[in-house]
Amino acid sequence: MMVIEKRNEIEIKPLYDTESGTWTYLLLDIESKKAILIDPVLEKSERDLSYILSMGYKLTATIDTHMHADHITAAGELRDKTGCDSYAPESSGATCANHFLKDGDTIQIGKLRLKTIHTPGHTPCSISLVLNDAYVFTGDTLFVRGCGRTDFQGGSSEALYESITNKLFQLPEETIVFPGHDYKGFVYSTIGEEKKWNPRIANKSLDEFKSIMDNLNLPEPKKIHEAVPANRACGKVV
C-alpha cells in the first residue's frame, strides 16, 4: 500500500479502486490506533478493513464527500462489521448516516482534525475536508488537473466555479490536494499547482469555465442508476 504522508502523529494512505477510478483515503491516528476512511468503496471493503485490522487499528468513522454516481459506498457494511460512525453531507439524502456534515463542522479523532467545507457544484451536497490545516480531500470537486462534472445530479458549473475559486483556491498554496478520483495516474497535487496549471479553471473566467464544462460530452456513469439510491441507504442495494 502507498504511504503519502507519515508524521509522528498521523499517517495518510491512499487506496485505489481501479474499476471506478476512486481514491479512498485511510487516515491513521498513530497514538490512539484509530482510523478514518474517506469515500470507501463497497467492493473494496474487505480489502480495506483487513488492512486496517492487520496494523492493529480500529475503524472509527467513514465519511462520504457526496452522493456518488459511479460506485456504491461501503459505509453501511463497514458500520455493520465494526460499529464505526458514518458521516455524510447535510442534504445528501443519506438518512441512514449517524452524522451529517455542514460547512464549518469539525471532526476530531485523536490528532486527526477534519474541517468541513461545503463545495457544491458536482452535486449540491458535495463537501471537501481539510485535515490539520495541511491537506484537503476534495472529493469530486477538484481533481489533479481537472474537476468533477456538472451535467447531472443537480450539478452546476456556476456553483463549482465558486467552490473552487472562492473556497478551495483560498487555502494556502502549499496545501496538499487529495482528489476523490483520478483517471490519469495522478495521486496528489497542491492548491498552488492547481491555481496555476489546472486546464479547466486556472486563470479562467466563469464564462470560459462554463463553456468548457458544457462541452465535455462525457458518457453517463455506468453505475448511476444503482449507485445513487444505494448510497442514500449507506450502500445497501435497494
XYZ file of C-alpha atoms in Angstrom:
238
model
C 0.000 0.000 0.000
C 1.141 3.522 -0.773
C 2.040 5.875 2.065
C 1.842 9.524 1.040
C 2.321 11.207 4.382
C 3.647 9.915 7.666
C 4.493 12.108 10.607
C 4.914 11.367 14.273
C 1.188 11.736 14.923
C -0.738 10.766 11.770
C -0.476 8.735 8.589
C -2.321 9.052 5.264
C -2.667 6.039 2.962
C -4.448 6.324 -0.425
C -6.290 3.147 -1.503
C -7.407 2.795 -5.139
C -10.385 1.206 -6.889
C -9.443 0.538 -10.499
C -12.984 -0.009 -11.787
C -14.337 3.406 -10.758
C -11.070 5.341 -10.538
C -11.887 6.168 -6.921
C -9.346 7.149 -4.292
C -10.331 6.046 -0.788
C -8.205 7.654 1.915
C -7.208 5.876 5.094
C -6.290 8.272 7.894
C -4.500 6.854 10.921
C -4.026 8.409 14.342
C -0.841 6.672 15.467
C -1.193 7.154 19.226
C -4.809 6.090 19.667
C -4.745 3.473 16.875
C -7.978 4.900 15.462
C -8.691 5.096 11.734
C -10.951 7.031 9.360
C -11.899 6.063 5.794
C -12.922 8.784 3.349
C -15.090 7.623 0.419
C -14.872 3.837 0.950
C -15.932 1.595 -1.972
C -18.219 -1.390 -1.297
C -16.248 -3.864 -3.410
C -13.047 -2.915 -1.584
C -14.441 -3.028 1.955
C -12.905 -6.408 2.792
C -9.509 -5.302 1.496
C -9.607 -2.042 3.426
C -10.884 -3.473 6.702
C -8.386 -6.342 6.645
C -5.597 -3.857 6.053
C -6.705 -1.675 8.965
C -7.038 -4.596 11.371
C -3.702 -6.117 10.318
C -1.944 -2.983 11.574
C -3.755 -3.047 14.892
C -6.055 -0.089 14.205
C -9.781 0.317 14.895
C -12.021 1.842 12.225
C -13.763 4.719 13.988
C -15.514 6.551 11.155
C -16.313 6.606 7.454
C -17.001 9.854 5.604
C -18.605 10.249 2.184
C -17.911 13.523 0.392
C -21.111 13.379 -1.713
C -23.665 11.005 -3.200
C -21.519 9.015 -5.613
C -22.890 8.002 -9.013
C -20.017 5.752 -10.097
C -19.630 3.416 -7.123
C -21.516 2.207 -4.063
C -20.248 3.314 -0.679
C -19.042 0.780 1.889
C -20.256 2.955 4.778
C -23.158 0.723 5.785
C -21.276 -2.548 5.522
C -18.288 -1.232 7.462
C -20.567 0.165 10.172
C -22.306 -3.215 10.478
C -18.975 -5.011 10.842
C -17.142 -2.579 13.133
C -19.695 -0.311 14.817
C -17.944 2.747 13.352
C -19.759 6.051 12.843
C -20.829 7.043 9.335
C -20.746 10.665 8.219
C -22.493 12.101 5.160
C -23.026 15.640 3.863
C -26.069 17.555 5.005
C -28.885 17.381 2.426
C -27.272 14.348 0.775
C -30.364 12.213 1.254
C -28.337 9.569 3.135
C -30.767 9.481 6.035
C -29.165 6.280 7.346
C -25.916 8.039 8.336
C -25.098 8.652 12.005
C -23.921 12.231 11.479
C -24.453 14.933 8.871
C -21.791 17.480 7.947
C -22.380 21.100 7.035
C -19.977 23.934 6.263
C -17.645 24.617 9.179
C -18.281 21.364 11.052
C -15.227 19.669 12.578
C -14.473 16.021 13.309
C -11.722 15.366 15.870
C -10.416 11.821 16.318
C -7.123 11.760 18.169
C -4.737 14.044 16.295
C -6.890 13.858 13.163
C -8.829 17.123 12.844
C -11.071 17.429 9.802
C -12.882 20.657 8.953
C -15.794 20.574 6.513
C -16.028 22.979 3.577
C -19.300 22.907 1.630
C -18.157 22.820 -2.016
C -21.262 22.337 -4.189
C -21.174 22.123 -7.956
C -20.596 18.486 -8.834
C -23.602 17.821 -6.602
C -25.438 20.293 -4.356
C -24.301 18.462 -1.203
C -20.606 17.994 -2.081
C -18.064 18.698 0.655
C -14.285 18.898 0.966
C -12.366 18.060 4.129
C -9.322 19.944 5.425
C -7.051 17.810 7.596
C -4.892 19.521 10.216
C -4.699 22.712 8.119
C -2.275 20.981 5.745
C -4.238 18.661 3.452
C -7.569 18.839 1.655
C -9.651 15.897 0.446
C -11.647 17.387 -2.407
C -13.999 14.549 -3.390
C -15.354 15.218 -6.886
C -14.960 18.987 -6.609
C -11.304 19.382 -7.636
C -9.076 16.803 -9.329
C -5.406 16.891 -10.270
C -5.597 18.992 -13.444
C -9.356 18.592 -13.624
C -12.648 18.797 -11.720
C -15.905 16.944 -11.249
C -18.573 17.007 -13.940
C -21.696 19.153 -13.543
C -24.161 17.709 -16.047
C -26.353 15.568 -13.757
C -27.477 15.107 -10.103
C -28.258 18.806 -9.742
C -24.776 19.827 -10.837
C -23.970 23.476 -11.506
C -20.956 24.914 -13.324
C -21.512 28.257 -11.617
C -21.564 26.669 -8.159
C -18.475 24.566 -8.911
C -16.563 27.611 -10.149
C -17.467 29.442 -6.938
C -16.498 26.463 -4.763
C -13.094 26.071 -6.384
C -12.061 29.687 -6.877
C -13.552 31.267 -3.757
C -13.177 28.384 -1.300
C -10.533 25.808 -2.241
C -8.220 28.259 -4.011
C -8.296 30.447 -0.890
C -6.484 27.761 1.094
C -2.693 28.166 1.491
C -0.946 27.276 -1.768
C 1.159 24.578 -0.079
C -1.997 22.684 0.975
C -1.781 19.152 -0.435
C -4.784 18.163 -2.585
C -6.058 14.580 -2.434
C -8.765 14.130 -5.114
C -11.687 11.734 -4.965
C -10.922 10.369 -8.420
C -8.095 10.090 -10.885
C -8.032 8.549 -14.348
C -4.547 9.582 -15.476
C -2.230 8.168 -12.806
C -2.003 11.189 -10.504
C -2.128 10.742 -6.728
C -1.968 14.256 -5.309
C -1.232 17.887 -6.104
C -1.202 21.211 -4.265
C -3.558 24.167 -4.256
C -0.767 26.296 -5.739
C -0.266 23.896 -8.647
C -3.966 23.729 -9.478
C -4.312 27.512 -9.339
C -1.567 27.770 -11.956
C -1.997 24.728 -14.174
C -5.469 23.211 -13.908
C -6.587 23.412 -17.567
C -10.277 23.718 -16.782
C -10.247 26.544 -14.270
C -6.812 28.112 -13.744
C -6.998 31.755 -14.861
C -10.381 31.122 -16.470
C -13.405 33.392 -16.268
C -16.757 31.932 -15.262
C -17.950 32.071 -18.874
C -14.840 30.242 -20.075
C -15.273 27.590 -17.400
C -18.960 27.108 -18.247
C -18.100 26.692 -21.924
C -15.537 24.002 -21.088
C -17.919 22.148 -18.799
C -20.837 22.380 -21.249
C -18.788 20.716 -23.983
C -17.219 17.753 -22.163
C -19.716 15.289 -23.700
C -18.997 12.615 -21.090
C -20.845 9.260 -21.025
C -23.235 8.525 -18.177
C -21.557 6.769 -15.222
C -22.029 3.014 -15.559
C -23.489 2.523 -12.091
C -25.544 5.711 -11.707
C -28.946 4.001 -11.558
C -27.933 1.547 -8.837
C -25.300 3.631 -7.037
C -27.309 6.742 -6.188
C -30.256 5.004 -4.454
C -27.884 2.551 -2.764
C -25.724 5.381 -1.455
C -28.728 7.112 0.039
C -29.064 3.890 2.042
C -25.371 3.911 3.067
C -24.505 1.312 0.451
C -27.447 -1.013 0.912
C -28.792 -2.007 -2.503
C -32.495 -1.214 -2.646
